[in-house]
mmCIF file of C-alpha atoms and ligand atoms in Angstrom:
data_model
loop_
_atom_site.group_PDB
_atom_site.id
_atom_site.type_symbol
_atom_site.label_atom_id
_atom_site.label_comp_id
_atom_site.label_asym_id
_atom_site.label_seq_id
_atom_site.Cartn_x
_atom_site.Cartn_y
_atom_site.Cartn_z
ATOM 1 C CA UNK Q 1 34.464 23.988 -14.947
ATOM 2 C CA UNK Q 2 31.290 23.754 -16.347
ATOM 3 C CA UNK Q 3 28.210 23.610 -13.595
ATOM 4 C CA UNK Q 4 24.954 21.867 -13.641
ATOM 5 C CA UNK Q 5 21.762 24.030 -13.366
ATOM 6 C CA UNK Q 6 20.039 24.381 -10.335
ATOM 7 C CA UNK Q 7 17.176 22.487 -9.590
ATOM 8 C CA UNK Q 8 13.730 24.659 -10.557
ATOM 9 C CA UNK Q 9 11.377 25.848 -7.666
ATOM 10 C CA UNK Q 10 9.135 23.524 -8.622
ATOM 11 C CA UNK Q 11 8.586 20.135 -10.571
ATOM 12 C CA UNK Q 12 5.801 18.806 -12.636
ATOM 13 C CA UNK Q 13 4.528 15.434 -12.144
ATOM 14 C CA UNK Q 14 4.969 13.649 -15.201
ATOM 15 C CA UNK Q 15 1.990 15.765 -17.882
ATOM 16 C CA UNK Q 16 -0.227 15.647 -15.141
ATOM 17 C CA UNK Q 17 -0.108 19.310 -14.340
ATOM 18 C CA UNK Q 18 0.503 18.793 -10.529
ATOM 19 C CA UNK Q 19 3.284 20.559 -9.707
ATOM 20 C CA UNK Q 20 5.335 19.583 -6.473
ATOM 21 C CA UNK Q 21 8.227 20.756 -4.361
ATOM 22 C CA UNK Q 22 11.661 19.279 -6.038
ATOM 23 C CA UNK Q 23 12.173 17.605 -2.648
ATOM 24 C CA UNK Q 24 9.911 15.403 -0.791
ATOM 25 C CA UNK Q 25 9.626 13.997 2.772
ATOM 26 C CA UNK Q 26 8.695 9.943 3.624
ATOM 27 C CA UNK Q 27 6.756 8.699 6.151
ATOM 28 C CA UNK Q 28 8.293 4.666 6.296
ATOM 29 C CA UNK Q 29 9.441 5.450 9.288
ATOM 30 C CA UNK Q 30 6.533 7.643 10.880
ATOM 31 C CA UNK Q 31 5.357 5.075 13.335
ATOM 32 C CA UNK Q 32 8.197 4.626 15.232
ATOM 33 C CA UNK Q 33 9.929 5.751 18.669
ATOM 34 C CA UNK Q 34 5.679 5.661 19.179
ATOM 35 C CA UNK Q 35 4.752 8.745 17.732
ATOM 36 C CA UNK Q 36 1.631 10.670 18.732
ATOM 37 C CA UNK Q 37 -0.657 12.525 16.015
ATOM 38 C CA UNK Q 38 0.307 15.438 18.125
ATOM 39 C CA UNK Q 39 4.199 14.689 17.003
ATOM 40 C CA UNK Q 40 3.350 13.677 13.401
ATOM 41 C CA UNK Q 41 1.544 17.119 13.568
ATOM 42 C CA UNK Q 42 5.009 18.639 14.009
ATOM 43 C CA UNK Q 43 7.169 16.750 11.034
ATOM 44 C CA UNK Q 44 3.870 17.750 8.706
ATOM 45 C CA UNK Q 45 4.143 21.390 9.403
ATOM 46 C CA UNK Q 46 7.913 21.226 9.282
ATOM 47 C CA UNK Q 47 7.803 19.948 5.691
ATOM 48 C CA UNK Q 48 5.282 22.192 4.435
ATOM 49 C CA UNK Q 49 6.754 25.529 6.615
ATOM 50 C CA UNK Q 50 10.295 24.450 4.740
ATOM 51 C CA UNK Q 51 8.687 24.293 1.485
ATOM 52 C CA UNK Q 52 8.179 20.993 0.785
ATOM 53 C CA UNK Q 53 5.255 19.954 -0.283
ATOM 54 C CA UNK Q 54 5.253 16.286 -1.607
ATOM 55 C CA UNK Q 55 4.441 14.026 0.962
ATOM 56 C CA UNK Q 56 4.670 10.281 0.853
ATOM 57 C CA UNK Q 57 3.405 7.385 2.910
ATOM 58 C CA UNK Q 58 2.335 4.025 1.869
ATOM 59 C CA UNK Q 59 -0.529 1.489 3.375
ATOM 60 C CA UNK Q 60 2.336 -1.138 4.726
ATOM 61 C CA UNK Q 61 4.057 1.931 6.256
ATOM 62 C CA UNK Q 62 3.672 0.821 10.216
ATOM 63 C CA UNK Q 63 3.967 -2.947 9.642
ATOM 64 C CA UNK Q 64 6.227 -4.340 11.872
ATOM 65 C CA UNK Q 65 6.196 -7.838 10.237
ATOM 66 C CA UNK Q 66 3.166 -8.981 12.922
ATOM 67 C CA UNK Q 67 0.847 -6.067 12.635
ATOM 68 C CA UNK Q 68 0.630 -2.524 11.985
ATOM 69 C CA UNK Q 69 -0.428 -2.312 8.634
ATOM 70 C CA UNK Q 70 -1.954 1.149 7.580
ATOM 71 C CA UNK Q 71 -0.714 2.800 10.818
ATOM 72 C CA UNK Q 72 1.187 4.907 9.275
ATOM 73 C CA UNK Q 73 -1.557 6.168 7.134
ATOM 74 C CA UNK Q 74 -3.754 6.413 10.269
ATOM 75 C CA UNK Q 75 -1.833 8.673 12.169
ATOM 76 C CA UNK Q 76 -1.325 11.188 9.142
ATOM 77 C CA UNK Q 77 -5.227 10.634 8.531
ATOM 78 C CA UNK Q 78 -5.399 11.985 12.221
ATOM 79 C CA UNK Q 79 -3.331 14.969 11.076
ATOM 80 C CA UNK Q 80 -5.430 16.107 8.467
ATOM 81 C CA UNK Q 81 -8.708 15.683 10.197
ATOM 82 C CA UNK Q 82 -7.520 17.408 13.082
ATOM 83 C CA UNK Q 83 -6.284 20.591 10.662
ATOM 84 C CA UNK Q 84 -8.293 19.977 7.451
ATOM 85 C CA UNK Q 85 -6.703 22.958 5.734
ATOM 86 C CA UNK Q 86 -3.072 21.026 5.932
ATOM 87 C CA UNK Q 87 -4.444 19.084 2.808
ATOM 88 C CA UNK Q 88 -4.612 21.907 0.792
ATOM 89 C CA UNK Q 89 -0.920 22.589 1.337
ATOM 90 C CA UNK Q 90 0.431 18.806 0.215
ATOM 91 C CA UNK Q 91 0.425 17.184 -2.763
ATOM 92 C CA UNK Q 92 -0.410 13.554 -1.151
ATOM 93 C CA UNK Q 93 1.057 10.356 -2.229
ATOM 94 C CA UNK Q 94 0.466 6.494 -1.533
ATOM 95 C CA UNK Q 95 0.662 3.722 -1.651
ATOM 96 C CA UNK Q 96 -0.735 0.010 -2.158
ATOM 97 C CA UNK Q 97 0.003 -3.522 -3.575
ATOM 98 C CA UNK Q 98 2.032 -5.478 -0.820
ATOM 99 C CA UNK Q 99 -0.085 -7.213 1.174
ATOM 100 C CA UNK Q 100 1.760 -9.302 3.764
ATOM 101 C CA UNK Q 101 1.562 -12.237 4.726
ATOM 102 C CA UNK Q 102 1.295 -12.730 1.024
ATOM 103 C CA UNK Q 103 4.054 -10.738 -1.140
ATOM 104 C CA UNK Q 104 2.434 -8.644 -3.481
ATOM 105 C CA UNK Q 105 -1.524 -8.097 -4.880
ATOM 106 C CA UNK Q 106 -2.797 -6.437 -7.642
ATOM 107 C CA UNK Q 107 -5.699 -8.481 -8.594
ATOM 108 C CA UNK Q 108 -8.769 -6.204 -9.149
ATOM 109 C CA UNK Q 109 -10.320 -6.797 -6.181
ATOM 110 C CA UNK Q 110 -7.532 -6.270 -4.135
ATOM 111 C CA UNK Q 111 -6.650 -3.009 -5.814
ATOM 112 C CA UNK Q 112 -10.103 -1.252 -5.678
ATOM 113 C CA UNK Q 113 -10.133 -2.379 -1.745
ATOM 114 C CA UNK Q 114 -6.358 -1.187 -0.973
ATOM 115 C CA UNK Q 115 -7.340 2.637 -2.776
ATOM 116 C CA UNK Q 116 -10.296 2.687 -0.604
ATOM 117 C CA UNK Q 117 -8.831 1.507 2.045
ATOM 118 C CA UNK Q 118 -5.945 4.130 2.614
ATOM 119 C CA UNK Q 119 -8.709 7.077 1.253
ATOM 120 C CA UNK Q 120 -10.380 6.205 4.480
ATOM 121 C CA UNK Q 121 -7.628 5.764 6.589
ATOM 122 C CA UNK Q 122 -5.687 8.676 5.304
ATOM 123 C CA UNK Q 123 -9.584 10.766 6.166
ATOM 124 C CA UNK Q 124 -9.583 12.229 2.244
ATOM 125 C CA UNK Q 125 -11.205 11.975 -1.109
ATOM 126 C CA UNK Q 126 -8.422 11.552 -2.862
ATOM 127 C CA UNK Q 127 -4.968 11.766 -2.924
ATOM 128 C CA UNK Q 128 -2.627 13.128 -5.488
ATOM 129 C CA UNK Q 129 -0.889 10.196 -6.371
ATOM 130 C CA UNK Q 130 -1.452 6.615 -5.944
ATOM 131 C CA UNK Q 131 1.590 4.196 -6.246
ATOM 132 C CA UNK Q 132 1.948 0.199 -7.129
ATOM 133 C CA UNK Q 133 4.748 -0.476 -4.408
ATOM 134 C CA UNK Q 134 5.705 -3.657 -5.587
ATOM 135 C CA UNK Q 135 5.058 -5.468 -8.811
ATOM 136 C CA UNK Q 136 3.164 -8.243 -8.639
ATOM 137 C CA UNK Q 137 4.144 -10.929 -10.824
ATOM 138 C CA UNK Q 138 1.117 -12.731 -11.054
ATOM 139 C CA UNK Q 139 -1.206 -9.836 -12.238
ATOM 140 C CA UNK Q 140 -1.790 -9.015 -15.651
ATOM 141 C CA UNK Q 141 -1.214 -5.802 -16.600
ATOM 142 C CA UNK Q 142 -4.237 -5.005 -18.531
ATOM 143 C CA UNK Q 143 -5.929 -6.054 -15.243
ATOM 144 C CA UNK Q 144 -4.252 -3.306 -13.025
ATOM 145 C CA UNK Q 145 -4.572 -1.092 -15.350
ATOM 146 C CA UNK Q 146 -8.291 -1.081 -15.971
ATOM 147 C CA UNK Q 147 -8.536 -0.262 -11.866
ATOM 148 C CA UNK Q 148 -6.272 2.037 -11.792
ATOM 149 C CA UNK Q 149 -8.139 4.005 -14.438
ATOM 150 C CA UNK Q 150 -11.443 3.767 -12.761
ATOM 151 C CA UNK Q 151 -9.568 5.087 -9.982
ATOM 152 C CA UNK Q 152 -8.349 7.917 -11.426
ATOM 153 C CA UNK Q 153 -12.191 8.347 -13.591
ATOM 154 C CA UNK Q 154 -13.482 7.876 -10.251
ATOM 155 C CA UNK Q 155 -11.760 11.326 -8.878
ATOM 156 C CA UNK Q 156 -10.315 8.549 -5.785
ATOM 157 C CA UNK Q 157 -7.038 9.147 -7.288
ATOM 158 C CA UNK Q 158 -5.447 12.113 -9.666
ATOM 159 C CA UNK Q 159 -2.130 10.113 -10.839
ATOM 160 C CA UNK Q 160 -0.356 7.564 -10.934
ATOM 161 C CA UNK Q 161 2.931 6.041 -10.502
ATOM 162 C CA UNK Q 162 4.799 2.887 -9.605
ATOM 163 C CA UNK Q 163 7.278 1.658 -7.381
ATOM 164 C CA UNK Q 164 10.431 -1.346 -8.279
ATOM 165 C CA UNK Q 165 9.230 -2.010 -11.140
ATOM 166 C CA UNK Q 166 11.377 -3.302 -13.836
ATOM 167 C CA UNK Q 167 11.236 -1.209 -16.946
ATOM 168 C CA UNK Q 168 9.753 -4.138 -18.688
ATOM 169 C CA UNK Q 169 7.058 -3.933 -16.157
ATOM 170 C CA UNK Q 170 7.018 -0.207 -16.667
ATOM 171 C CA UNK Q 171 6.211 -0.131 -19.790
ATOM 172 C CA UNK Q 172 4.068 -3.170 -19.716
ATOM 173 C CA UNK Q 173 1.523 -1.170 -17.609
ATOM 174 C CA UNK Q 174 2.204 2.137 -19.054
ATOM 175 C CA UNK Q 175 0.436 0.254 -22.340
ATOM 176 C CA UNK Q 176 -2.460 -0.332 -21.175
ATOM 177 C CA UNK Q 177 -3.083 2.719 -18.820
ATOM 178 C CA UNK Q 178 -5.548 5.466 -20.286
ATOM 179 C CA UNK Q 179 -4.310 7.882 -17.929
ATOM 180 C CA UNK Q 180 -0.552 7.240 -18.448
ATOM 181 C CA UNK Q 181 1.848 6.780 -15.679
ATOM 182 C CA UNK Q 182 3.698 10.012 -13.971
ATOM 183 C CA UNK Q 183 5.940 8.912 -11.347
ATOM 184 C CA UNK Q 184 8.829 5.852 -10.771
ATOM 185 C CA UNK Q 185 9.753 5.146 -7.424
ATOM 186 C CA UNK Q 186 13.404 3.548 -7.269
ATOM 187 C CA UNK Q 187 15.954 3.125 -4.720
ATOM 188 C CA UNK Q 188 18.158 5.614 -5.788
ATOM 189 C CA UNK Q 189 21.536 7.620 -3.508
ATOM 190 C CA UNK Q 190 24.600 8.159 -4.113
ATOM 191 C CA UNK Q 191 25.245 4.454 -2.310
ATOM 192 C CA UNK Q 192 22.516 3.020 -4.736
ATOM 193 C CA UNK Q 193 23.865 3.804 -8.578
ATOM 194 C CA UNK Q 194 22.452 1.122 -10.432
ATOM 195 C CA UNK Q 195 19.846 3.260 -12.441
ATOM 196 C CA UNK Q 196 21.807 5.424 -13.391
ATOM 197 C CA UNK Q 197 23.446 3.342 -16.050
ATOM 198 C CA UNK Q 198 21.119 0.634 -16.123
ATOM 199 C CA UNK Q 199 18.531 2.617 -18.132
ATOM 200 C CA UNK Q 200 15.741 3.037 -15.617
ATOM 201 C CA UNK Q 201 16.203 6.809 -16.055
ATOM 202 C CA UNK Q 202 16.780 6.977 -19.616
ATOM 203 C CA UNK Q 203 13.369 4.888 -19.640
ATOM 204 C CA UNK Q 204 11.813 7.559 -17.160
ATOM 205 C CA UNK Q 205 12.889 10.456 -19.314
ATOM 206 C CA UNK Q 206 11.876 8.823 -22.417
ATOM 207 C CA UNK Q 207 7.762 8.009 -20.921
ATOM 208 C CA UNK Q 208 7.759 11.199 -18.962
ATOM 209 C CA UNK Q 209 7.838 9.770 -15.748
ATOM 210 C CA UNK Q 210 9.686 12.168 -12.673
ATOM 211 C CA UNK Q 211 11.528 9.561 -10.442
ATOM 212 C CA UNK Q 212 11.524 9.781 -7.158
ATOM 213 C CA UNK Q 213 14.641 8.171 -5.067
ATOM 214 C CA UNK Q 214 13.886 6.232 -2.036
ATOM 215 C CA UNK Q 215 16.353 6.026 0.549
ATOM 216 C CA UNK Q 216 18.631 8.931 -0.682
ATOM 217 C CA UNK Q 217 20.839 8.184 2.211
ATOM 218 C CA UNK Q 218 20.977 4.770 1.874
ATOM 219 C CA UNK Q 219 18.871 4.659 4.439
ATOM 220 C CA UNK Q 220 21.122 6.360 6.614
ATOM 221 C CA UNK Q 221 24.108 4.794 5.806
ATOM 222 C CA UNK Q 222 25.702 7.934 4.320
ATOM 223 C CA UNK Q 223 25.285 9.867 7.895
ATOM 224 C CA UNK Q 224 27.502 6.969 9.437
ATOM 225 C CA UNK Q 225 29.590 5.284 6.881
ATOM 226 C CA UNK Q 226 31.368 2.058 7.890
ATOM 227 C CA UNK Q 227 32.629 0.343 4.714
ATOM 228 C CA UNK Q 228 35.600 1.440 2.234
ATOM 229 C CA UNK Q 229 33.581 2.459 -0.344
ATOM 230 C CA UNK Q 230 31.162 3.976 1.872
ATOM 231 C CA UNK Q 231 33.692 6.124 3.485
ATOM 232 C CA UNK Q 232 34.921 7.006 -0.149
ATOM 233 C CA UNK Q 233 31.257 8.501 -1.152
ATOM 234 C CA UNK Q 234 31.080 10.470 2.242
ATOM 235 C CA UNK Q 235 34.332 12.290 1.205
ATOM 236 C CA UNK Q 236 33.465 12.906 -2.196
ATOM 237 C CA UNK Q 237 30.577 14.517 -0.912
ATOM 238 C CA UNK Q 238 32.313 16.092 1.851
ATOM 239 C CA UNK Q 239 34.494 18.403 -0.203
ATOM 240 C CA UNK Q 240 31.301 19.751 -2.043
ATOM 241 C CA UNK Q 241 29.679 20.331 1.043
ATOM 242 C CA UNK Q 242 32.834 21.776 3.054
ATOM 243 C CA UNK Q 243 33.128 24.193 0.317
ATOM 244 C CA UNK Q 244 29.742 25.504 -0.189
ATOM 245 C CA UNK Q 245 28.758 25.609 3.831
ATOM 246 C CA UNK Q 246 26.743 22.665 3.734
ATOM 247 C CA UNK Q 247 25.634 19.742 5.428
ATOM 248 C CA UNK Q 248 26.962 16.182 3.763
ATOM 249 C CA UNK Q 249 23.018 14.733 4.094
ATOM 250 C CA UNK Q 250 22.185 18.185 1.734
ATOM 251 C CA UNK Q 251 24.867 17.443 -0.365
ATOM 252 C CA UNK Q 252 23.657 13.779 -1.218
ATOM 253 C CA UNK Q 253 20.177 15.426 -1.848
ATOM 254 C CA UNK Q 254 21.422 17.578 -3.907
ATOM 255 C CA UNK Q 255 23.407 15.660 -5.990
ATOM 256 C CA UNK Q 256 20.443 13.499 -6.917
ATOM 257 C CA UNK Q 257 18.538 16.605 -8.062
ATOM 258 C CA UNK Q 258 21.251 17.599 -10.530
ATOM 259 C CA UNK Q 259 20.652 14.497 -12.489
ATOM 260 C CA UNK Q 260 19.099 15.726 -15.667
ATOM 261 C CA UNK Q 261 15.594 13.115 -15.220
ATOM 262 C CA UNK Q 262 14.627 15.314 -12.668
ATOM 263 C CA UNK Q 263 14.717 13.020 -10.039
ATOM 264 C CA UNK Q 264 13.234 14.265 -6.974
ATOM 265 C CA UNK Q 265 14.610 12.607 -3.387
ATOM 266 C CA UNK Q 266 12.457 11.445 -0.652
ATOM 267 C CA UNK Q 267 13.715 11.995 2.874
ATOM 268 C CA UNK Q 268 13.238 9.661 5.328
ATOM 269 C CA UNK Q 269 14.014 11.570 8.476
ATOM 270 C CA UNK Q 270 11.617 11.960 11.370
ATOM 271 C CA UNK Q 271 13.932 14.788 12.714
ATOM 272 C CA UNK Q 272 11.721 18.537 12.156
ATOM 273 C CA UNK Q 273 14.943 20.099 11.513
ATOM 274 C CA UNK Q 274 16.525 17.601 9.892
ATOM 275 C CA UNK Q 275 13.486 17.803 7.666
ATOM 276 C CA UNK Q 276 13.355 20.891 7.264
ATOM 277 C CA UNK Q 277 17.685 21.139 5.998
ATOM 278 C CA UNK Q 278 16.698 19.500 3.577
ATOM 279 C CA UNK Q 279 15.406 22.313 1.598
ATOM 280 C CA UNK Q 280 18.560 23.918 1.343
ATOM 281 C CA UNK Q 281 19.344 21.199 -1.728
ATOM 282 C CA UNK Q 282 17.541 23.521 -3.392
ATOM 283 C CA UNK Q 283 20.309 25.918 -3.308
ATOM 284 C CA UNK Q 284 23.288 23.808 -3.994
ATOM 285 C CA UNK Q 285 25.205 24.051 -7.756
ATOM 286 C CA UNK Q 286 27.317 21.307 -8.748
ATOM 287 C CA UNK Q 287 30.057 20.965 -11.507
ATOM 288 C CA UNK Q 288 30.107 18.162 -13.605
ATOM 289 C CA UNK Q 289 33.335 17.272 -12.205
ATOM 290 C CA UNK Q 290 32.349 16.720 -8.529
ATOM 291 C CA UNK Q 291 29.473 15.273 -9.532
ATOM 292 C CA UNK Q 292 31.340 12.666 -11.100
ATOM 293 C CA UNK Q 293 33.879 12.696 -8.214
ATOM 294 C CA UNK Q 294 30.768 10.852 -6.469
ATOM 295 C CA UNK Q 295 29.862 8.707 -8.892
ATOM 296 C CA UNK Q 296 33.530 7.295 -9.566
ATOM 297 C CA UNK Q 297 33.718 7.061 -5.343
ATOM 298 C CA UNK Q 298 30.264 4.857 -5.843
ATOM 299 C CA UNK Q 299 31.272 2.475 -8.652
ATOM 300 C CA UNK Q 300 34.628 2.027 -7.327
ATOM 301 C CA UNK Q 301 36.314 1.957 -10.515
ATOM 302 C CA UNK Q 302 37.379 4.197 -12.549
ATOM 303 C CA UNK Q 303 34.872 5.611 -15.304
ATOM 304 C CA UNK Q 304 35.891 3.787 -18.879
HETATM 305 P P1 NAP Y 1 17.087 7.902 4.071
HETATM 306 O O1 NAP Y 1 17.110 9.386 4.000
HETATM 307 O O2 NAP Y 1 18.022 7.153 3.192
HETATM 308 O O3 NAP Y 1 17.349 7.428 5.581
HETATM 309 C C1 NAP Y 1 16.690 8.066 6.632
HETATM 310 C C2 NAP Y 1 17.274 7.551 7.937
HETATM 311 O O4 NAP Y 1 18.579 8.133 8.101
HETATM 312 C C3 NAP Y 1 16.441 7.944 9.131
HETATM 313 O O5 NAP Y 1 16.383 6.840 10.042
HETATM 314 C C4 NAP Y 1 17.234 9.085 9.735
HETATM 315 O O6 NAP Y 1 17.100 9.171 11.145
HETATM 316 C C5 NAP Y 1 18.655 8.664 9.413
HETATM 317 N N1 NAP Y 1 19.604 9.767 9.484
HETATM 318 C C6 NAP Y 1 20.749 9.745 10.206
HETATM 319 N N2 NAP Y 1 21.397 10.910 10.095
HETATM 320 C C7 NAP Y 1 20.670 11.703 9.297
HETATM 321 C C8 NAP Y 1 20.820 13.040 8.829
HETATM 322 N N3 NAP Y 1 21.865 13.784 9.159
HETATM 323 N N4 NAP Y 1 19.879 13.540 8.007
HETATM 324 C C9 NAP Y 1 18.817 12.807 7.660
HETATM 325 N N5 NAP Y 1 18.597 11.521 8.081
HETATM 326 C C10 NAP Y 1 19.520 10.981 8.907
HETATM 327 O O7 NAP Y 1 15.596 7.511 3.734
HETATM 328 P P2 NAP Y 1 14.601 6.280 4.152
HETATM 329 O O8 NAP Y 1 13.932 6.629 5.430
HETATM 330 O O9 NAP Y 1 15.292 4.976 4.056
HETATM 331 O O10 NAP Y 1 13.553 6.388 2.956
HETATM 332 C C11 NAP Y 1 12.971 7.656 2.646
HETATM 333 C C12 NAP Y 1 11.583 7.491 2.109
HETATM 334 O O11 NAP Y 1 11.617 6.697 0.917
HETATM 335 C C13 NAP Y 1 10.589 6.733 3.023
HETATM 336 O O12 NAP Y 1 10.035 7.535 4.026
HETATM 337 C C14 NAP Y 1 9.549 6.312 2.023
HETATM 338 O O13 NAP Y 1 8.678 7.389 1.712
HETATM 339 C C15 NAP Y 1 10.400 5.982 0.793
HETATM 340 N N6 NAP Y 1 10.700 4.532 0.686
HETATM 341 C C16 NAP Y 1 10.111 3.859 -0.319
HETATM 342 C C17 NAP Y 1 10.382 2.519 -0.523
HETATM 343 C C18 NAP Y 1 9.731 1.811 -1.671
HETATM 344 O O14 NAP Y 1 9.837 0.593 -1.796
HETATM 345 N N7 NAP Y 1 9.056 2.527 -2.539
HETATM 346 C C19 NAP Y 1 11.274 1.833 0.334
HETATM 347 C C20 NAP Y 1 11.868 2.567 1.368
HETATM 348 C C21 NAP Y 1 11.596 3.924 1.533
HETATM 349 P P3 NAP Y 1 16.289 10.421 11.836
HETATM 350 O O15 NAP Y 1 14.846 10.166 11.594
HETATM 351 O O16 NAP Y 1 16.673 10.277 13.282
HETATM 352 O O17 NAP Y 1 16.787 11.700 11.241
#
C-alpha cells in the first residue's frame, strides 16, 4: 500500500518567500458567543503555542447582516496592541472586497480605503497577506491590479491572494499583477470536492498559488453528520482515524494536506484546544487507498 508523504514543517507562500505553518486557524467566527480581547487573547496564543502560525481574518468578519463590519479585525487589532510582540510570531492574513449592503467592490477607491482600513483596525503596518474575498464582477482587472501593486510597493501589504474566484478570474488578475498572486482561497473539505476535479488545483499548481481550504469541516458538518452521504464521509474518515489514535476533525485536516497542491486548511474553531488538535494533522500518513476511500464516500459514486 503505497502512502502519501507527510506534510513538510513548513509551507511557502506561493515564491513569495514567506513561509507559514501547513495549518492555519480562521477568525469568521471570532466575534461570537461575545468574545472579549481578553478571550481572543487566549485562541491567539493557542494557535501560535501549537505551532500554527497563519492566521486569517477578513474586514466583513463580525457582520451580522445589520452591523459589525470590521469587528472581527478590531478585536484581534486589540490583541496585538495589547502584546505587540504576538505580531512577530504570525504570518497575518486579510481580507477585503465585500462591502455589504452592496455585494462586492473592487473599484480603486474602494480598494486603497478597505487595505487601509483593516491596517488600522487590525493596529499594524502591514500584514502578510491581503486577500480579494469575493470577485467583483464589475471591476476590471487591470484596475485591481494596479492597487493591489501599489499596495504591495507601498510595504501596506507583502502578498497577495484571492478568494472564490473562478480560474478565469484567476488568471485574469494574475495578468496584470506585477507582484504575482500567492494564495487561492476555496471552499474546500472532504464534504466540498468540487476542486478537486474541476481544475482549480491543477490551475493553483500550475501559477504557483498554495490554496488554502475554507471550511475544512464543512463548516462543522463533519463533527455532526446528518445526511447519507455525510454519514458515509465520517466513516471513511473514521477508520483512518480509529486506526492511527486520532480525532475524525484531524483526520479531515489531514486528508486535505496530503493533496499534492499543498493545500493548507483553515480551522474555524473558537475552541483553544480544539485549536490547538489541530496540529496533530501534521503527523498523520495516509495511503492512497484511504484517501480515496474518502473521496469515493464524497462523490457518491464509484470512481470511473
Ligand atoms: P470549519 O472547521 O469547517 O467549521 C468550524 C465550526 O465547526 C465551528 O463552529 C466549530 O465550533 C465547529 N466544530 C464542531 N465540532 C468541532 C470539532 N470537533 N473540531 C473543530 N470544530 C468543530 O471552518 P469554518 O469556521 O466554517 O471556516 C474556517 C475558516 O475559513 C474561517 O475562520 C475563515 O478564516 C475561512 N472562511 C473563509 C471564507 C471565504 O469566503 N474565503 C468563508 C468561510 C470561512 P467550535 O468553535 O465550538 O469548535
Amino acid at each position: 500500500m503505497s502512502e502519501l508523504p507527510l506534510p513538510p514543517a513548513t509551507r511557502a507562500l506561493g515564491a513569495s518567500g514567506i513561509e507559514v505553518s501547513p495549518i492555519a486557524w480562521g477568525m469568521w467566527r471570532l466575534t461570537e458567543d461575545g468574545r472579549t480581547a481578553a478571550d481572543a487573547a487566549k485562541l491567539v496564543h493557542a494557535a501560535l503555542d501549537a505551532g500554527i502560525t497563519f492566521l486569517d481574518t477578513a474586514d466583513i468578519y463580525g457582520f451580522d447582516g445589520s452591523g459589525g463590519f470590521g469587528d472581527a479585525e478590531v478585536l484581534l487589532g486589540e490583541v496585538l496592541a495589547a502584546e505587540p510582540a504576538l505580531r512577530g510570531r504570525m504570518v497575518l492574513a486579510t481580507k477585503g472586497g465585500i462591502l455589504p449592503p452592496l455585494p462586492y467592490d473592487q473599484s480603486a477607491d474602494y480598494l486603497r480605503k478597505a487595505i487601509d482600513d483593516s491596517l488600522r483596525r487590525l493596529q499594524v503596518d502591514s500584514v502578510d497577506l491581503w486577500q480579494i474575498h469575493r470577485p467583483d464582477i464589475l471591476a476590471h482587472p487591470q484596475e485591481t491590479a494596479r492597487v493591489l501593486d501599489d499596495a504591495v510597493a507601498s510595504g501596506k501589504v507583502r502578498a497577495l491572494g484571492v478568494s472564490n474566484f473562478t480560474q478565469g478570474q484567476t488568471a485574469a488578475l494574475n495578468h496584470f499583477l506585477g507582484t504575482k498572486l500567492v494564495t487561492t482561497q476555496p471552499e474546500i473539505s472532504p464534504l466540498r470536492i468540487d476542486c478537486f476535479e474541476n481544475g482549480e488545483l491543477d490551475q493553483a499548481m500550475m501559477l504557483g498559488l498554495t490554496p488554502l481550504a475554507w471550511s475544512p469541516l464543512g463548516g462543522g458538518r463533519l463533527a455532526a453528520p446528518e445526511t447519507v452521504r455525510d454519514i458515509a464521509v465520517a466513516s471513511a474518515l473514521d477508520a483512518v482515524a480509529n486506526a492511527q489514535g486520532i480525532s475524525r476533525t484531524v483526520a479531515a485536516y489531514s486528508w486535505l494536506m496530503a493533496h499534492p497542491a499543498g493545500i493548507i486548511p483553515i480551522i474555524g474553531s473558537q475552541n483553544a484546544e480544539r485549536i490547538a488538535e489541530g496540529a496533530e494533522a501534521l503527523k498523520v500518513r495516509w495511503t492512497r487507498t484511504e484517501w480515496y476511500a474518502v473521496l469515493v464516500a464524497a462523490r457518491g459514486v464509484p470512481l470511473p
